[in-house]
PDB file of C-alpha atoms in Angstrom:
ATOM      1  CA  MET A   1     -22.026  60.268 -65.055  1.00  0.00           C
ATOM      2  CA  ASN A   2     -21.440  63.912 -65.802  1.00  0.00           C
ATOM      3  CA  VAL A   3     -22.177  65.429 -62.390  1.00  0.00           C
ATOM      4  CA  LEU A   4     -22.180  69.069 -61.329  1.00  0.00           C
ATOM      5  CA  PRO A   5     -21.305  68.588 -57.631  1.00  0.00           C
ATOM      6  CA  PHE A   6     -23.640  71.169 -56.123  1.00  0.00           C
ATOM      7  CA  GLU A   7     -25.758  70.257 -53.121  1.00  0.00           C
ATOM      8  CA  GLN A   8     -29.396  69.972 -54.102  1.00  0.00           C
ATOM      9  CA  GLY A   9     -31.301  73.087 -53.091  1.00  0.00           C
ATOM     10  CA  SER A  10     -28.172  75.236 -52.872  1.00  0.00           C
ATOM     11  CA  PRO A  11     -27.918  78.528 -54.784  1.00  0.00           C
ATOM     12  CA  GLU A  12     -25.299  76.934 -57.066  1.00  0.00           C
ATOM     13  CA  TRP A  13     -27.581  73.977 -57.824  1.00  0.00           C
ATOM     14  CA  LEU A  14     -30.530  76.253 -58.545  1.00  0.00           C
ATOM     15  CA  SER A  15     -28.380  78.382 -60.835  1.00  0.00           C
ATOM     16  CA  ALA A  16     -27.096  75.314 -62.710  1.00  0.00           C
ATOM     17  CA  ARG A  17     -30.672  74.248 -63.480  1.00  0.00           C
ATOM     18  CA  ILE A  18     -31.514  77.535 -65.234  1.00  0.00           C
ATOM     19  CA  GLY A  19     -32.738  76.949 -68.793  1.00  0.00           C
ATOM     20  CA  ARG A  20     -32.275  73.183 -68.590  1.00  0.00           C
ATOM     21  CA  VAL A  21     -34.910  70.498 -69.158  1.00  0.00           C
ATOM     22  CA  THR A  22     -34.801  68.679 -65.830  1.00  0.00           C
ATOM     23  CA  ALA A  23     -36.566  65.528 -64.698  1.00  0.00           C
ATOM     24  CA  SER A  24     -39.082  67.394 -62.538  1.00  0.00           C
ATOM     25  CA  ARG A  25     -40.211  69.277 -65.652  1.00  0.00           C
ATOM     26  CA  MET A  26     -40.550  66.307 -67.988  1.00  0.00           C
ATOM     27  CA  SER A  27     -44.239  65.714 -67.420  1.00  0.00           C
ATOM     28  CA  ALA A  28     -44.881  69.356 -68.350  1.00  0.00           C
ATOM     29  CA  VAL A  29     -42.560  69.150 -71.365  1.00  0.00           C
ATOM     30  CA  CYS A  30     -44.517  66.147 -72.650  1.00  0.00           C
ATOM     31  CA  ALA A  31     -47.976  67.485 -71.762  1.00  0.00           C
ATOM     32  CA  LYS A  32     -50.590  67.380 -74.520  1.00  0.00           C
ATOM     33  CA  GLY A  33     -53.660  69.552 -74.870  1.00  0.00           C
ATOM     34  CA  LYS A  34     -57.144  68.198 -75.485  1.00  0.00           C
ATOM     35  CA  ASN A  35     -58.053  67.275 -79.047  1.00  0.00           C
ATOM     36  CA  GLY A  36     -54.662  68.311 -80.354  1.00  0.00           C
ATOM     37  CA  ALA A  37     -54.804  71.809 -78.881  1.00  0.00           C
ATOM     38  CA  PRO A  38     -51.562  73.324 -77.538  1.00  0.00           C
ATOM     39  CA  SER A  39     -50.888  72.365 -73.941  1.00  0.00           C
ATOM     40  CA  THR A  40     -51.120  75.261 -71.498  1.00  0.00           C
ATOM     41  CA  THR A  41     -48.955  73.287 -69.063  1.00  0.00           C
ATOM     42  CA  ARG A  42     -46.204  72.889 -71.645  1.00  0.00           C
ATOM     43  CA  ALA A  43     -46.465  76.537 -72.665  1.00  0.00           C
ATOM     44  CA  ALA A  44     -46.171  77.712 -69.049  1.00  0.00           C
ATOM     45  CA  CYS A  45     -43.115  75.522 -68.528  1.00  0.00           C
ATOM     46  CA  MET A  46     -41.480  76.921 -71.643  1.00  0.00           C
ATOM     47  CA  SER A  47     -42.211  80.516 -70.633  1.00  0.00           C
ATOM     48  CA  GLU A  48     -40.631  79.868 -67.256  1.00  0.00           C
ATOM     49  CA  LEU A  49     -37.487  78.425 -68.815  1.00  0.00           C
ATOM     50  CA  ILE A  50     -37.253  81.291 -71.318  1.00  0.00           C
ATOM     51  CA  ALA A  51     -37.516  83.788 -68.467  1.00  0.00           C
ATOM     52  CA  GLU A  52     -34.738  81.998 -66.592  1.00  0.00           C
ATOM     53  CA  TYR A  53     -32.559  81.880 -69.676  1.00  0.00           C
ATOM     54  CA  LEU A  54     -32.928  85.572 -70.473  1.00  0.00           C
ATOM     55  CA  THR A  55     -32.708  86.909 -66.919  1.00  0.00           C
ATOM     56  CA  GLY A  56     -30.297  84.430 -65.364  1.00  0.00           C
ATOM     57  CA  GLN A  57     -32.672  84.326 -62.399  1.00  0.00           C
ATOM     58  CA  VAL A  58     -34.281  81.208 -60.987  1.00  0.00           C
ATOM     59  CA  ALA A  59     -38.047  81.160 -61.408  1.00  0.00           C
ATOM     60  CA  GLU A  60     -39.976  81.613 -58.187  1.00  0.00           C
ATOM     61  CA  ASN A  61     -41.466  78.275 -57.226  1.00  0.00           C
ATOM     62  CA  TYR A  62     -44.552  77.890 -55.089  1.00  0.00           C
ATOM     63  CA  THR A  63     -43.937  75.962 -51.865  1.00  0.00           C
ATOM     64  CA  ASN A  64     -46.745  74.783 -49.611  1.00  0.00           C
ATOM     65  CA  ALA A  65     -46.783  72.979 -46.265  1.00  0.00           C
ATOM     66  CA  ASP A  66     -46.897  69.545 -47.915  1.00  0.00           C
ATOM     67  CA  MET A  67     -43.818  70.287 -50.019  1.00  0.00           C
ATOM     68  CA  GLN A  68     -41.937  71.625 -46.998  1.00  0.00           C
ATOM     69  CA  ARG A  69     -42.865  68.553 -45.003  1.00  0.00           C
ATOM     70  CA  GLY A  70     -41.607  66.334 -47.812  1.00  0.00           C
ATOM     71  CA  THR A  71     -38.248  68.098 -47.812  1.00  0.00           C
ATOM     72  CA  GLU A  72     -37.933  67.676 -44.051  1.00  0.00           C
ATOM     73  CA  LEU A  73     -38.851  63.972 -44.149  1.00  0.00           C
ATOM     74  CA  GLU A  74     -36.615  63.036 -47.089  1.00  0.00           C
ATOM     75  CA  PRO A  75     -33.570  62.091 -44.926  1.00  0.00           C
ATOM     76  CA  LEU A  76     -35.757  59.823 -42.790  1.00  0.00           C
ATOM     77  CA  ALA A  77     -37.224  58.242 -45.903  1.00  0.00           C
ATOM     78  CA  ARG A  78     -33.758  57.641 -47.338  1.00  0.00           C
ATOM     79  CA  ALA A  79     -32.634  55.998 -44.103  1.00  0.00           C
ATOM     80  CA  ALA A  80     -35.762  53.811 -44.005  1.00  0.00           C
ATOM     81  CA  TYR A  81     -35.065  52.715 -47.579  1.00  0.00           C
ATOM     82  CA  GLU A  82     -31.494  51.767 -46.678  1.00  0.00           C
ATOM     83  CA  VAL A  83     -32.724  49.659 -43.763  1.00  0.00           C
ATOM     84  CA  LYS A  84     -35.459  47.965 -45.790  1.00  0.00           C
ATOM     85  CA  THR A  85     -33.375  47.189 -48.868  1.00  0.00           C
ATOM     86  CA  ARG A  86     -29.969  46.851 -47.178  1.00  0.00           C
ATOM     87  CA  GLN A  87     -28.529  49.125 -49.841  1.00  0.00           C
ATOM     88  CA  MET A  88     -26.635  52.324 -49.177  1.00  0.00           C
ATOM     89  CA  VAL A  89     -27.778  55.453 -50.975  1.00  0.00           C
ATOM     90  CA  ASP A  90     -25.356  58.097 -52.246  1.00  0.00           C
ATOM     91  CA  GLN A  91     -26.571  61.636 -52.768  1.00  0.00           C
ATOM     92  CA  VAL A  92     -25.714  63.523 -55.931  1.00  0.00           C
ATOM     93  CA  GLY A  93     -25.984  67.023 -57.376  1.00  0.00           C
ATOM     94  CA  LEU A  94     -27.124  67.813 -60.906  1.00  0.00           C
ATOM     95  CA  VAL A  95     -26.444  65.084 -63.475  1.00  0.00           C
ATOM     96  CA  LEU A  96     -26.214  66.131 -67.117  1.00  0.00           C
ATOM     97  CA  HIS A  97     -27.479  63.883 -69.901  1.00  0.00           C
ATOM     98  CA  PRO A  98     -24.584  62.133 -71.709  1.00  0.00           C
ATOM     99  CA  GLU A  99     -25.694  63.440 -75.115  1.00  0.00           C
ATOM    100  CA  ASN A 100     -27.046  66.916 -74.323  1.00  0.00           C
ATOM    101  CA  ASP A 101     -25.936  69.089 -71.425  1.00  0.00           C
ATOM    102  CA  ARG A 102     -29.166  71.099 -71.632  1.00  0.00           C
ATOM    103  CA  TRP A 103     -30.930  68.008 -70.249  1.00  0.00           C
ATOM    104  CA  ALA A 104     -30.419  67.147 -66.591  1.00  0.00           C
ATOM    105  CA  ALA A 105     -31.737  65.367 -63.507  1.00  0.00           C
ATOM    106  CA  SER A 106     -31.250  65.389 -59.748  1.00  0.00           C
ATOM    107  CA  PRO A 107     -32.367  62.015 -58.355  1.00  0.00           C
ATOM    108  CA  ASP A 108     -32.915  61.610 -54.623  1.00  0.00           C
ATOM    109  CA  GLY A 109     -30.205  58.992 -54.528  1.00  0.00           C
ATOM    110  CA  ILE A 110     -27.788  56.734 -56.377  1.00  0.00           C
ATOM    111  CA  VAL A 111     -28.163  53.043 -55.553  1.00  0.00           C
ATOM    112  CA  GLY A 112     -25.388  50.591 -56.390  1.00  0.00           C
ATOM    113  CA  THR A 113     -24.115  50.555 -59.963  1.00  0.00           C
ATOM    114  CA  ASP A 114     -27.448  50.362 -61.788  1.00  0.00           C
ATOM    115  CA  GLY A 115     -30.115  52.134 -59.773  1.00  0.00           C
ATOM    116  CA  LEU A 116     -31.608  55.377 -58.528  1.00  0.00           C
ATOM    117  CA  LEU A 117     -34.004  56.392 -55.784  1.00  0.00           C
ATOM    118  CA  GLU A 118     -36.981  58.720 -56.072  1.00  0.00           C
ATOM    119  CA  ILE A 119     -38.596  59.685 -52.746  1.00  0.00           C
ATOM    120  CA  LYS A 120     -42.071  61.071 -52.137  1.00  0.00           C
ATOM    121  CA  CYS A 121     -43.539  61.917 -48.721  1.00  0.00           C
ATOM    122  CA  PRO A 122     -47.210  62.478 -49.556  1.00  0.00           C
ATOM    123  CA  ARG A 123     -50.324  62.925 -47.476  1.00  0.00           C
ATOM    124  CA  THR A 124     -51.482  59.745 -45.775  1.00  0.00           C
ATOM    125  CA  HIS A 125     -54.421  59.062 -48.089  1.00  0.00           C
ATOM    126  CA  VAL A 126     -52.103  59.342 -51.118  1.00  0.00           C
ATOM    127  CA  HIS A 127     -49.555  57.032 -49.490  1.00  0.00           C
ATOM    128  CA  ILE A 128     -52.319  54.493 -48.882  1.00  0.00           C
ATOM    129  CA  ALA A 129     -53.368  54.721 -52.530  1.00  0.00           C
ATOM    130  CA  TYR A 130     -49.787  53.960 -53.575  1.00  0.00           C
ATOM    131  CA  LEU A 131     -49.697  50.946 -51.246  1.00  0.00           C
ATOM    132  CA  LEU A 132     -52.950  49.574 -52.633  1.00  0.00           C
ATOM    133  CA  ALA A 133     -51.980  50.175 -56.274  1.00  0.00           C
ATOM    134  CA  GLY A 134     -48.670  48.369 -55.814  1.00  0.00           C
ATOM    135  CA  LYS A 135     -47.057  50.014 -58.814  1.00  0.00           C
ATOM    136  CA  PRO A 136     -45.161  53.208 -59.668  1.00  0.00           C
ATOM    137  CA  PRO A 137     -47.583  56.161 -59.969  1.00  0.00           C
ATOM    138  CA  SER A 138     -48.085  57.086 -63.612  1.00  0.00           C
ATOM    139  CA  GLU A 139     -47.607  60.792 -62.899  1.00  0.00           C
ATOM    140  CA  TYR A 140     -43.959  60.182 -62.016  1.00  0.00           C
ATOM    141  CA  LEU A 141     -42.948  57.825 -64.825  1.00  0.00           C
ATOM    142  CA  ALA A 142     -41.586  60.576 -67.092  1.00  0.00           C
ATOM    143  CA  GLN A 143     -39.591  62.044 -64.216  1.00  0.00           C
ATOM    144  CA  MET A 144     -38.065  58.698 -63.269  1.00  0.00           C
ATOM    145  CA  ALA A 145     -37.352  57.649 -66.850  1.00  0.00           C
ATOM    146  CA  TRP A 146     -35.583  60.975 -67.437  1.00  0.00           C
ATOM    147  CA  GLN A 147     -33.504  60.428 -64.323  1.00  0.00           C
ATOM    148  CA  ALA A 148     -32.486  56.998 -65.610  1.00  0.00           C
ATOM    149  CA  ALA A 149     -31.564  58.469 -69.002  1.00  0.00           C
ATOM    150  CA  CYS A 150     -29.472  61.308 -67.583  1.00  0.00           C
ATOM    151  CA  CYS A 151     -27.730  59.111 -65.013  1.00  0.00           C
ATOM    152  CA  GLU A 152     -27.327  56.146 -67.383  1.00  0.00           C
ATOM    153  CA  ARG A 153     -29.013  53.801 -64.921  1.00  0.00           C
ATOM    154  CA  GLU A 154     -31.271  50.830 -65.539  1.00  0.00           C
ATOM    155  CA  TRP A 155     -33.906  51.274 -62.857  1.00  0.00           C
ATOM    156  CA  VAL A 156     -35.403  53.672 -60.332  1.00  0.00           C
ATOM    157  CA  ASP A 157     -36.881  52.636 -56.995  1.00  0.00           C
ATOM    158  CA  PHE A 158     -39.964  54.709 -56.210  1.00  0.00           C
ATOM    159  CA  ALA A 159     -40.266  55.144 -52.439  1.00  0.00           C
ATOM    160  CA  SER A 160     -43.278  56.632 -50.656  1.00  0.00           C
ATOM    161  CA  PHE A 161     -42.781  57.356 -46.953  1.00  0.00           C
ATOM    162  CA  ASP A 162     -45.268  58.329 -44.251  1.00  0.00           C
ATOM    163  CA  PRO A 163     -44.134  57.996 -40.603  1.00  0.00           C
ATOM    164  CA  ARG A 164     -47.731  58.490 -39.397  1.00  0.00           C
ATOM    165  CA  MET A 165     -48.667  55.032 -40.674  1.00  0.00           C
ATOM    166  CA  PRO A 166     -48.163  51.792 -38.694  1.00  0.00           C
ATOM    167  CA  GLU A 167     -44.481  50.851 -38.750  1.00  0.00           C
ATOM    168  CA  ASP A 168     -44.804  48.066 -41.313  1.00  0.00           C
ATOM    169  CA  LEU A 169     -46.736  50.352 -43.676  1.00  0.00           C
ATOM    170  CA  GLN A 170     -44.603  53.488 -43.430  1.00  0.00           C
ATOM    171  CA  LEU A 171     -42.451  52.760 -46.465  1.00  0.00           C
ATOM    172  CA  PHE A 172     -43.633  51.602 -49.876  1.00  0.00           C
ATOM    173  CA  VAL A 173     -40.959  50.712 -52.441  1.00  0.00           C
ATOM    174  CA  VAL A 174     -41.524  49.586 -56.012  1.00  0.00           C
ATOM    175  CA  ARG A 175     -39.018  49.356 -58.834  1.00  0.00           C
ATOM    176  CA  TYR A 176     -39.486  51.021 -62.200  1.00  0.00           C
ATOM    177  CA  THR A 177     -37.416  49.980 -65.214  1.00  0.00           C
ATOM    178  CA  PRO A 178     -38.113  52.327 -68.133  1.00  0.00           C
ATOM    179  CA  GLN A 179     -38.111  50.868 -71.610  1.00  0.00           C
ATOM    180  CA  PRO A 180     -35.514  52.227 -74.063  1.00  0.00           C
ATOM    181  CA  SER A 181     -38.324  53.111 -76.464  1.00  0.00           C
ATOM    182  CA  TYR A 182     -39.962  55.321 -73.842  1.00  0.00           C
ATOM    183  CA  ILE A 183     -36.681  57.068 -73.069  1.00  0.00           C
ATOM    184  CA  ALA A 184     -36.175  57.669 -76.797  1.00  0.00           C
ATOM    185  CA  GLU A 185     -39.664  59.180 -76.957  1.00  0.00           C
ATOM    186  CA  LEU A 186     -38.850  61.528 -74.075  1.00  0.00           C
ATOM    187  CA  GLU A 187     -35.598  62.562 -75.736  1.00  0.00           C
ATOM    188  CA  LEU A 188     -37.486  63.475 -78.912  1.00  0.00           C
ATOM    189  CA  GLU A 189     -39.958  65.523 -76.887  1.00  0.00           C
ATOM    190  CA  ALA A 190     -37.143  67.295 -75.036  1.00  0.00           C
ATOM    191  CA  ALA A 191     -35.293  68.045 -78.268  1.00  0.00           C
ATOM    192  CA  ALA A 192     -38.409  69.523 -79.885  1.00  0.00           C
ATOM    193  CA  PHE A 193     -39.131  71.520 -76.733  1.00  0.00           C
ATOM    194  CA  LEU A 194     -35.642  73.016 -76.619  1.00  0.00           C
ATOM    195  CA  GLU A 195     -35.668  73.802 -80.344  1.00  0.00           C
ATOM    196  CA  GLU A 196     -38.938  75.686 -79.979  1.00  0.00           C
ATOM    197  CA  MET A 197     -37.683  77.417 -76.846  1.00  0.00           C
ATOM    198  CA  MET A 198     -34.478  78.646 -78.492  1.00  0.00           C
ATOM    199  CA  SER A 199     -36.452  79.852 -81.515  1.00  0.00           C
ATOM    200  CA  LYS A 200     -38.624  81.983 -79.249  1.00  0.00           C
ATOM    201  CA  ILE A 201     -35.571  83.296 -77.425  1.00  0.00           C
ATOM    202  CA  GLU A 202     -34.040  84.397 -80.732  1.00  0.00           C
ATOM    203  CA  LYS A 203     -37.277  86.180 -81.649  1.00  0.00           C
ATOM    204  CA  LEU A 204     -37.253  87.997 -78.326  1.00  0.00           C
ATOM    205  CA  LYS A 205     -33.628  89.023 -78.762  1.00  0.00           C
ATOM    206  CA  ALA A 206     -34.461  90.399 -82.217  1.00  0.00           C
ATOM    207  CA  LEU A 207     -36.995  92.760 -80.674  1.00  0.00           C
ATOM    208  CA  LYS A 208     -34.277  94.765 -78.942  1.00  0.00           C
TER     209      LYS A 208
END
């Protein structure tokens, strides 16, 4: 793996992500508008990346109480996963895609030689929904597949953690193995996104 060894959340890590298509942005990159109309979600994501690219400044990200709680609980979730699966988890900085260093991912953990870990610490009712569904949530498939592509790993364990639940229901783990065809589809979307983004950047530069 091509790893930039910056601690996740550090100023160096945030700076390294500027202008890159990262896993957390993949769902926005691939967003489609209704009836073939341009996606406002995709457009907003592109505008944010263009602003980062031109200014060299990290975009201001909204953080609410749920997101802060998730950050605080992540170490506990990682430890619970290690106990449940009997697998040690290594933390990693920003991993660049083997074929394009403008594509990147920062998984919540590296597991063994073939796997990754993606942790979520949602509200209790969402955690319960994950438990009952028994499968990886669809809204995170693009993120996890992109992580697998960038890190050259076969699978990603999705882990939902809620310490407010009864002990045997606090951790939900399900494995996701993205198909090569889906990864190829994401790579095409990311390539088209970056091409369009750079075209707009050149137009902006020409206005000077």
